[in-house]
XYZ file of N, CA and C in Angstrom:
603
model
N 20.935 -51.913 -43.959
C 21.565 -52.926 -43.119
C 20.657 -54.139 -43.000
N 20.937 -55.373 -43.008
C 20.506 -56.392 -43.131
C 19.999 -56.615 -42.012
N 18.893 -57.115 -41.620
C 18.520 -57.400 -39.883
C 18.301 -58.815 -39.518
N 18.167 -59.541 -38.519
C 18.647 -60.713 -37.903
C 17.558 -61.718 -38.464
N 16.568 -61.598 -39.206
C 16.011 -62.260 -39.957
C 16.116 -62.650 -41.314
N 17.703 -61.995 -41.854
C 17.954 -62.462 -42.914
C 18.675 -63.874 -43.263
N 19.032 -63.673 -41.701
C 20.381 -64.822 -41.795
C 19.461 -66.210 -41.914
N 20.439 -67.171 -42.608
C 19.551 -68.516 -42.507
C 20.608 -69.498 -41.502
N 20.214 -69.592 -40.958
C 21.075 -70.832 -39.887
C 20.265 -72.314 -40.002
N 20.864 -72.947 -41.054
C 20.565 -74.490 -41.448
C 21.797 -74.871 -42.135
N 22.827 -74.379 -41.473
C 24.137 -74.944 -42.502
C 24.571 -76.322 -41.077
N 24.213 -75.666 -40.416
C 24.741 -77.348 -38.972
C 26.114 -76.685 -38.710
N 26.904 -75.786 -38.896
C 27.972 -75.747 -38.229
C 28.336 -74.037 -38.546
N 29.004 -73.344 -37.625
C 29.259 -72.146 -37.790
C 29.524 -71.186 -39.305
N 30.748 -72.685 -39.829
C 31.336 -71.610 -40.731
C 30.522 -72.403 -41.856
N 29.559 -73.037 -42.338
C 28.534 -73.135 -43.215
C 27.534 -72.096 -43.035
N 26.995 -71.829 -42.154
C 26.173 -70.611 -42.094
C 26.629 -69.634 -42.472
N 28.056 -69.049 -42.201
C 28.655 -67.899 -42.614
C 28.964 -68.333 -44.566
N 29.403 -69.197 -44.334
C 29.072 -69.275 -45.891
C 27.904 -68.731 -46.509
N 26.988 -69.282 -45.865
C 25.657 -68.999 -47.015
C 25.224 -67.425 -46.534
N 25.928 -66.540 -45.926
C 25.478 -65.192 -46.427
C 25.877 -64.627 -47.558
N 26.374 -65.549 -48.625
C 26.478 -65.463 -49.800
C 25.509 -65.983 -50.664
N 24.229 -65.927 -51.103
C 23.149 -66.600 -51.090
C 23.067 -66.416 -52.974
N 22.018 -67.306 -53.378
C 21.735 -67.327 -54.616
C 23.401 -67.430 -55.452
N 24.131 -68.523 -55.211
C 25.240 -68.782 -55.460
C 25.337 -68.816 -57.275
N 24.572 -69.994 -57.684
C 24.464 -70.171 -59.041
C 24.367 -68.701 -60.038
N 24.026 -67.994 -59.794
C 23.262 -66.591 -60.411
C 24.789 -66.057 -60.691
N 24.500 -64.958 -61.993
C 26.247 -64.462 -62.135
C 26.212 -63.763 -61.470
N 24.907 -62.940 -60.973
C 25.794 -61.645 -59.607
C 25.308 -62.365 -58.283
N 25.530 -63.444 -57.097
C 25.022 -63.787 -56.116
C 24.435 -62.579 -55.132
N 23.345 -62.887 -54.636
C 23.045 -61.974 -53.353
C 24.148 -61.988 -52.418
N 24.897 -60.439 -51.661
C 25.482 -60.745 -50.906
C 24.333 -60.080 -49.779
N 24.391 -60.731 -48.561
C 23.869 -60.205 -47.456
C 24.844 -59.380 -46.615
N 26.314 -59.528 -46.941
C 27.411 -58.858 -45.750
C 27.555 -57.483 -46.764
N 26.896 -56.415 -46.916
C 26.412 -55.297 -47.277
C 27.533 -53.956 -47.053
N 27.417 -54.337 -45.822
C 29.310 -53.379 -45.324
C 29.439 -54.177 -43.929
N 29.832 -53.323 -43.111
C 30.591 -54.168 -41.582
C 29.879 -53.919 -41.261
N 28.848 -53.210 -40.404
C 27.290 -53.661 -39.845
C 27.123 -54.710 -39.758
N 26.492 -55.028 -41.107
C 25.759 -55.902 -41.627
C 26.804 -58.026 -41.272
N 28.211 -57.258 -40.935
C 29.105 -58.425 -40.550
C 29.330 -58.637 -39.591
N 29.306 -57.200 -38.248
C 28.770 -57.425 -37.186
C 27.291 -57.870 -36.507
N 26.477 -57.786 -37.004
C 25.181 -58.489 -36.558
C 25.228 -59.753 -37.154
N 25.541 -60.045 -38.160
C 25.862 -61.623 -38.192
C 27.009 -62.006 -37.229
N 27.949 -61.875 -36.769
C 28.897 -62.280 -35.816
C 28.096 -62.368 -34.666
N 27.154 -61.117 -34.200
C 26.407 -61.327 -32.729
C 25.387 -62.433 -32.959
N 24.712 -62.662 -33.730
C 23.743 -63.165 -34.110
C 23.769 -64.997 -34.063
N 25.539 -64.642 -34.523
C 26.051 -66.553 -34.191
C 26.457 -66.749 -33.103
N 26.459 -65.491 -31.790
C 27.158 -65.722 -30.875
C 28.219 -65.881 -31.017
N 28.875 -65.245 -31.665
C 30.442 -65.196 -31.179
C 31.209 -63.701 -30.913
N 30.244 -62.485 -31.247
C 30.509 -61.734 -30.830
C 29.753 -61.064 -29.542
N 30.257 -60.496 -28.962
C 29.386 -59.689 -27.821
C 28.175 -58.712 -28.542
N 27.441 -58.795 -27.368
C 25.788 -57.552 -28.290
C 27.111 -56.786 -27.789
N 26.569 -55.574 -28.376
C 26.952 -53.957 -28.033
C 28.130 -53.592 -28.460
N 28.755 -54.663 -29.514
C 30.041 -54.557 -29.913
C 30.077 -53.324 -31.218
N 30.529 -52.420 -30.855
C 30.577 -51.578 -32.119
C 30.819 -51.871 -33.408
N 30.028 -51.168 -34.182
C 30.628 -51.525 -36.101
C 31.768 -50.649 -36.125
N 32.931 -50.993 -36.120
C 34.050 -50.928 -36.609
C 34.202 -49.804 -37.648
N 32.573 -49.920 -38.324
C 32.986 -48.895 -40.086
C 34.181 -48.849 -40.972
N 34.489 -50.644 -40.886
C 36.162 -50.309 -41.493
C 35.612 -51.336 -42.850
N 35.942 -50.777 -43.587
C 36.504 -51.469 -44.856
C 37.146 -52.706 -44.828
N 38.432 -52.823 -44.366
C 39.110 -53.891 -44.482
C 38.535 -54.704 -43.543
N 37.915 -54.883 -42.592
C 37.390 -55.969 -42.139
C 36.463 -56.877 -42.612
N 35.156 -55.442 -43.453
C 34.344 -56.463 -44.089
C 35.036 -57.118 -45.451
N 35.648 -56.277 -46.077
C 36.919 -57.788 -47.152
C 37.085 -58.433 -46.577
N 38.027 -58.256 -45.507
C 38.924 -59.837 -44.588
C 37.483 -60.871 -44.781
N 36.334 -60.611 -43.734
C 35.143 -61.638 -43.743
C 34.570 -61.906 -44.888
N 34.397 -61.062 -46.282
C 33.917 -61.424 -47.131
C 35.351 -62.515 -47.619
N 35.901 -62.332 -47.693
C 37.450 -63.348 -48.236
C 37.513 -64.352 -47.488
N 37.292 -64.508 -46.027
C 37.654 -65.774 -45.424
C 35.758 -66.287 -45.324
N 35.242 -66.000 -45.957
C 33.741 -66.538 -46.506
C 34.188 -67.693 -47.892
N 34.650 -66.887 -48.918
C 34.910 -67.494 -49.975
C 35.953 -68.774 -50.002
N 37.148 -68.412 -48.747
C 38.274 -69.100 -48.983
C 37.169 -70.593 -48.279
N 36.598 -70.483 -47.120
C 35.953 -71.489 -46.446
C 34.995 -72.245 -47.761
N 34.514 -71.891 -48.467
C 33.611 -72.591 -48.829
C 34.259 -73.160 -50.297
N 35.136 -72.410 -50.215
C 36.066 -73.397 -51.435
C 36.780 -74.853 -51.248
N 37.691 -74.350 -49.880
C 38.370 -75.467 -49.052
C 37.097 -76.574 -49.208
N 35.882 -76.066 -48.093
C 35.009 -77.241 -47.736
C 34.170 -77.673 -49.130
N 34.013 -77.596 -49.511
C 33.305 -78.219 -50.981
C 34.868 -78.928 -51.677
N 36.050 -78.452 -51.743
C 36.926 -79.132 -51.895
C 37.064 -80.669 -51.385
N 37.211 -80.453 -50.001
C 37.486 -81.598 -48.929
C 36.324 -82.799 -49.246
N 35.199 -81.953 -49.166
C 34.018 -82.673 -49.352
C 33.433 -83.521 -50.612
N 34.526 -83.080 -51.275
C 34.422 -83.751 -52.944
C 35.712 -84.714 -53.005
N 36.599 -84.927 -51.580
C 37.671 -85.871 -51.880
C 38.714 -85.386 -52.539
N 38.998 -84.285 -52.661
C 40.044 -83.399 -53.393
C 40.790 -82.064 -52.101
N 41.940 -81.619 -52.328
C 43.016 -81.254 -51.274
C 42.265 -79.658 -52.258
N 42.250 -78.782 -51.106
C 42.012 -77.452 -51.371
C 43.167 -76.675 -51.637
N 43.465 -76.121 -52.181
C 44.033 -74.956 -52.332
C 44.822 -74.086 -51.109
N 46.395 -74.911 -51.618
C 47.377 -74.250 -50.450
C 47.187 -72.716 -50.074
N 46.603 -71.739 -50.791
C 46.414 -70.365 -50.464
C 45.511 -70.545 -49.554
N 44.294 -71.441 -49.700
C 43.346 -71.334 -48.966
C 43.566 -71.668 -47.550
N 44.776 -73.022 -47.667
C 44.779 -73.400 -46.391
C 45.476 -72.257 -45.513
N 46.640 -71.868 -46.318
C 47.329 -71.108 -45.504
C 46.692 -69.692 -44.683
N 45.438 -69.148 -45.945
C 44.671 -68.330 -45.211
C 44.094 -68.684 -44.091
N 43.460 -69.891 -43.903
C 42.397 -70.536 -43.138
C 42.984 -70.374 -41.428
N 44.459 -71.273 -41.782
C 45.278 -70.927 -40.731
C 45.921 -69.550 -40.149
N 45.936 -68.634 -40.828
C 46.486 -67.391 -40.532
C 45.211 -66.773 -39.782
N 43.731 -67.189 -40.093
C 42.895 -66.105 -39.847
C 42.344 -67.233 -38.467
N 42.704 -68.694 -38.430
C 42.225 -68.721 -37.219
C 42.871 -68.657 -36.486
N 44.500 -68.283 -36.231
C 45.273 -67.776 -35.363
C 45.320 -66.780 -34.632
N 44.373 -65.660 -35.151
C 43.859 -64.839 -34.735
C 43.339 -64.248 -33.250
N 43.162 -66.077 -32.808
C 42.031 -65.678 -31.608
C 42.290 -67.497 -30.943
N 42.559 -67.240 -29.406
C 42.575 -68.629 -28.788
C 41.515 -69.771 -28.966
N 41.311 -70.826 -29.060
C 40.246 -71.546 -29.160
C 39.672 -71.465 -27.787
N 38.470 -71.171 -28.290
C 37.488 -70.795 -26.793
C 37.117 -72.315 -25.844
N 37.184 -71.978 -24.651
C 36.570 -73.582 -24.009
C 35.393 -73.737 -24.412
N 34.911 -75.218 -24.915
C 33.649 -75.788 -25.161
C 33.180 -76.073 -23.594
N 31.710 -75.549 -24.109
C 31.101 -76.149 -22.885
C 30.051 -76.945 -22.870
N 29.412 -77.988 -21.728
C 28.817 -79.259 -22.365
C 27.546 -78.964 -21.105
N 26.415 -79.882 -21.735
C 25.373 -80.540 -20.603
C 24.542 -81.151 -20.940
N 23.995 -81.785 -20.022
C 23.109 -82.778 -20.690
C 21.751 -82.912 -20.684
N 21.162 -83.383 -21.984
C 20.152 -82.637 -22.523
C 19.818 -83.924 -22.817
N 18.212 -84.470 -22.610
C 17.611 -85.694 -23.066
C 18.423 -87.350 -22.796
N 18.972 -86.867 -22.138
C 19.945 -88.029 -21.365
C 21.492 -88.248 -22.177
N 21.728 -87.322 -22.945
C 23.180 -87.127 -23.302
C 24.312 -86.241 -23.506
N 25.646 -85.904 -23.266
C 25.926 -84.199 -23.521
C 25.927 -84.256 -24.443
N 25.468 -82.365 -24.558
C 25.606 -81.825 -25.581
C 26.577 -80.840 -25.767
N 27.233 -80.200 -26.856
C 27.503 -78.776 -26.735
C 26.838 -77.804 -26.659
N 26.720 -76.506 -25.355
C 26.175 -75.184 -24.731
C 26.681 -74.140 -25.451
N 27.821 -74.023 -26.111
C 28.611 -73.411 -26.531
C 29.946 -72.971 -26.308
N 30.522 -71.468 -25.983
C 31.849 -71.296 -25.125
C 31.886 -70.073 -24.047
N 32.402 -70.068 -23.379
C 32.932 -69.737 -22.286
C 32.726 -68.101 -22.203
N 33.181 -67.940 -23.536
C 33.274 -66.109 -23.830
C 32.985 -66.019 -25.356
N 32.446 -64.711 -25.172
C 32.137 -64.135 -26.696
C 33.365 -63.257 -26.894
N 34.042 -62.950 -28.381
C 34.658 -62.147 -28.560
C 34.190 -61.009 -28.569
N 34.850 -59.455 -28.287
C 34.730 -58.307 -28.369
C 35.481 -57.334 -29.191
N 36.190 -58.383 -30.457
C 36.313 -57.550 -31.735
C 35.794 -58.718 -32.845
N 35.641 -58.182 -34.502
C 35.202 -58.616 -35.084
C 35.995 -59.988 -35.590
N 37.582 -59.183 -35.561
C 38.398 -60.260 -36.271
C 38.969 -61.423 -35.580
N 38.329 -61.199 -33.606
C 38.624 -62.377 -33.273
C 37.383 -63.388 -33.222
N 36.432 -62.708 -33.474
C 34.943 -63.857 -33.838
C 35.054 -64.191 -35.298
N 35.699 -63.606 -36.452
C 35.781 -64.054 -37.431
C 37.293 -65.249 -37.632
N 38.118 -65.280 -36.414
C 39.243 -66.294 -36.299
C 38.244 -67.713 -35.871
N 37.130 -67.417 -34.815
C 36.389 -68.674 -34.769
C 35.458 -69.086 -35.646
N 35.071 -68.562 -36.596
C 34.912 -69.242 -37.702
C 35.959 -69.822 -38.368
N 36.753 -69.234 -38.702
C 38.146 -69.925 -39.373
C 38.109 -71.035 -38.202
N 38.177 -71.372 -37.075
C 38.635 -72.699 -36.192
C 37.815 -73.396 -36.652
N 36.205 -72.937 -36.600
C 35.175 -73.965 -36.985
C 35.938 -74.961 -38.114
N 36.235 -73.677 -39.312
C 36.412 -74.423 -40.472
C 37.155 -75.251 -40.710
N 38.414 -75.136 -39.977
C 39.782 -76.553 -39.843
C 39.011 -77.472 -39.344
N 38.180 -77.093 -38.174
C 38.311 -78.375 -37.294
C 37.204 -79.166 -38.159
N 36.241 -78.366 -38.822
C 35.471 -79.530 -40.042
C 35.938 -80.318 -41.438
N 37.148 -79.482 -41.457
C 38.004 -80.070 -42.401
C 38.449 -80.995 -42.140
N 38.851 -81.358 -41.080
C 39.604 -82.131 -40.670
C 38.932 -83.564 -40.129
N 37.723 -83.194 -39.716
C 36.451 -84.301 -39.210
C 36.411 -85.345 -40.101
N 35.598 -86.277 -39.709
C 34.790 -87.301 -40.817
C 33.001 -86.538 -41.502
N 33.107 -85.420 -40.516
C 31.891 -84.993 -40.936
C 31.924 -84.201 -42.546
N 33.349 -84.314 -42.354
C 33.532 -83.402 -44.063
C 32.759 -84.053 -45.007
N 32.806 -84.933 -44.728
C 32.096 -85.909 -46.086
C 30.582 -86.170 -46.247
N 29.826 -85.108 -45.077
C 28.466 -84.877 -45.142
C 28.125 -83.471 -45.427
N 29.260 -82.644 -45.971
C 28.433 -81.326 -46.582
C 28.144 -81.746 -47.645
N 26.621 -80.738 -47.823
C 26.011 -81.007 -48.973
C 25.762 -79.874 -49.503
N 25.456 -79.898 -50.722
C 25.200 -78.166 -50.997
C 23.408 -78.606 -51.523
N 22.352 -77.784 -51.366
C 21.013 -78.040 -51.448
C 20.607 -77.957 -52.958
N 19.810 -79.059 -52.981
C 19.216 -79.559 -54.419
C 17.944 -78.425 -55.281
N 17.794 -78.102 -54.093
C 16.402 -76.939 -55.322
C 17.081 -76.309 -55.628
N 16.641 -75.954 -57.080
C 17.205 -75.259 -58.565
C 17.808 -74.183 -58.151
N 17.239 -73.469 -57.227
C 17.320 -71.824 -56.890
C 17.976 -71.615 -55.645
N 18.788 -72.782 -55.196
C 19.162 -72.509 -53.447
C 20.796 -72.268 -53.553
N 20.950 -73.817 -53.353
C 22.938 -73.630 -53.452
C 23.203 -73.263 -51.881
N 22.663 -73.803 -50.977
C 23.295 -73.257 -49.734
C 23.852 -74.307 -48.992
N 24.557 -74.470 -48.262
C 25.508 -75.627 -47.986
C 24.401 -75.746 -46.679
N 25.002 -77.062 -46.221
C 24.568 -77.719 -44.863
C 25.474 -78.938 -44.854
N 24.817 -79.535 -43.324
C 26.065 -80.787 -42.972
C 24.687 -81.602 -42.836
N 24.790 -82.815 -43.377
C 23.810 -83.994 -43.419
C 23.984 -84.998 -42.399
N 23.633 -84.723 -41.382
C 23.389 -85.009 -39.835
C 22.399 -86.114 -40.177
N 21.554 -86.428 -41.242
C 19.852 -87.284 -41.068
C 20.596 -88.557 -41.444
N 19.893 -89.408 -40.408
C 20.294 -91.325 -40.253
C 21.064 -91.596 -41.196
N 20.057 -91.877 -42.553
C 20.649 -92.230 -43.626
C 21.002 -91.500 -44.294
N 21.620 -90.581 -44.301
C 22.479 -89.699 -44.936
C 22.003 -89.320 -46.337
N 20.976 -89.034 -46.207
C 20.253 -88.606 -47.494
C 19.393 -87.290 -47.533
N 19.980 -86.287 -47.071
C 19.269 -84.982 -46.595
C 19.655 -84.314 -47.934
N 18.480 -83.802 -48.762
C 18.611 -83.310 -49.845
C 18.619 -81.765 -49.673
N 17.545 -80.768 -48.651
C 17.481 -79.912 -48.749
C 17.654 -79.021 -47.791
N 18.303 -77.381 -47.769
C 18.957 -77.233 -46.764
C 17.811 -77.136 -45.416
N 16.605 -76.722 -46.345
C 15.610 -76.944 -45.010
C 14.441 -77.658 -45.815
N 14.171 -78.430 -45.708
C 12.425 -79.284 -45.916
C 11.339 -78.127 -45.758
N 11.289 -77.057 -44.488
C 10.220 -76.374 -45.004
C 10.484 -75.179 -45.866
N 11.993 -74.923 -46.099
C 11.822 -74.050 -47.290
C 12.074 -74.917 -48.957
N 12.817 -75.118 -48.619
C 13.433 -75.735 -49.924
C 12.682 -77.510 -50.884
N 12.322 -78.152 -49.560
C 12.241 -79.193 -49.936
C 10.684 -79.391 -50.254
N 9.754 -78.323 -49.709
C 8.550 -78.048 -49.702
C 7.813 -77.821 -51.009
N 8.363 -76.842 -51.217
C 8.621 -76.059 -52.609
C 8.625 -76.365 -53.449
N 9.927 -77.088 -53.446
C 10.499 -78.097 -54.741
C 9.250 -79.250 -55.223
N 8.977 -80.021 -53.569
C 7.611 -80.813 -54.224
C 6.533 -80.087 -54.395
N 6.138 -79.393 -53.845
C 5.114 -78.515 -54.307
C 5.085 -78.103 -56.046
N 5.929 -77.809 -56.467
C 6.919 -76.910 -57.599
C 6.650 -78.652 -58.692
N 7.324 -79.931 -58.202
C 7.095 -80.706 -59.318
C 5.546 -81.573 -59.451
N 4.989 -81.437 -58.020
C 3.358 -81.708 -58.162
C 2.542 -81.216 -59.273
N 2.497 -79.831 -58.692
C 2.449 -78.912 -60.111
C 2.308 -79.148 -61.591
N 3.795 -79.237 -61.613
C 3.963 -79.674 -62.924
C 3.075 -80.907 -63.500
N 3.539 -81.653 -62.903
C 3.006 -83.297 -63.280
C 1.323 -82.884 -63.329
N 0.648 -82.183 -62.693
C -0.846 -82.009 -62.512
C -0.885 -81.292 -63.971
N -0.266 -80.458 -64.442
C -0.264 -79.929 -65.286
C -0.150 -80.303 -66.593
N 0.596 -81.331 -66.565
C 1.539 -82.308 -67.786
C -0.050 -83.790 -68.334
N -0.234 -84.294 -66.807
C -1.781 -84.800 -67.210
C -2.675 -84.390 -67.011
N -3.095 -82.714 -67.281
C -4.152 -82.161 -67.879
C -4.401 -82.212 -69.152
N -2.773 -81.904 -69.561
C -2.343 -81.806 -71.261
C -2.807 -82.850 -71.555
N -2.498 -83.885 -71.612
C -2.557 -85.356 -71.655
C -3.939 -85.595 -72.244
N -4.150 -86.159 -73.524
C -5.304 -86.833 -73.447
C -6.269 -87.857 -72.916
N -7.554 -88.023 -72.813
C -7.646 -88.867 -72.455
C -7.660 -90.727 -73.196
N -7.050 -91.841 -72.772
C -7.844 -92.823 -73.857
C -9.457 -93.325 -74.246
């Protein structure tokens, strides 16, 4: 079972994070982290949207349903986000699975002299109605202007989505200290390496 340090939370919005427990995307077999329903319930508690102490289910069809409305989300949003209409199956899933479950009240306060969002009101206490608020997440980002700031991350080896929140809208990596670190680290390297080769004149 996967434990609460696997998850990466740098996607900026619910159902980007749940995306990327599909990790090492590029690769022909991707890492999955959602392992069985355990492993889909501690990610649900973990984003807060489910209650702690919520039982694993041990059902089969739930962890499909979440592994499926994983895939359908990140198709739609890389769709949207590329200026192109997703896939009527997708939408229609999107909508069926966030019907699931009422939209929870947002709650606000203010933090550094402006509100913020606290979160909501209540956690769900089954899986498939914390997996309907991901599906809400995902309309309601579809539907945003923020669609047009997912990015999917530039080091060779990542592929994990995020929302590009930075000023100038030029956030390359899903995190700077993993990814973006690396990467320069990774082409320093090289180049140190390239004028070693190098003769001298």
């Amino acid at each position: 079972m996967a434990t609460d340090d696997t998850w990466i939370w740098d996607g900026g919005r619910v159902c980007l994070d749940f995306t990327n427990t599909l990790r090492r995307r590029w690769r022909a077999i991707p890492e999955e982290t959602l392992r069985n329903s355990g492993d889909l319930v501690l990610w649900l508690q973990e984003a807060s949207l489910l209650a702690p102490g919520t039982p694993d289910p041990a059902d089969a069809a739930v962890l499909a349903s979440g592994r499926r409305l994983r895939e359908t989300i990140d198709r739609a949003v890389l769709a949207v986000a590329d200026g192109r209409l997703p896939a009527s199956i997708d939408v229609t899933l999107l909508n069926r699975s966030a019907a699931e479950a009422p939209q929870p009240a947002l709650q606000i306060a203010i933090k550094d002299g402006h509100l913020e969002p606290t979160g909501t009101t209540s956690l769900a206490t089954d899986p498939t109605v914390a997996l309907a608020l991901v599906a809400q997440d995902a309309v309601e980002l579809l539907l945003s202007a923020e669609i047009r700031r997912v990015r999917v991350c530039g080091a060779d080896q990542c592929a994990l989505r995020f929302l590009d929140r930075s000023p100038a809208h030029n956030r390359r990596w899903c995190s700077m200290s993993r990814c973006g670190n690396r990467t320069k680290v990774r082409l320093h390297q090289a180049r140190a390496r390239r004028s070693e080769r190098t003769p001298a004149d």
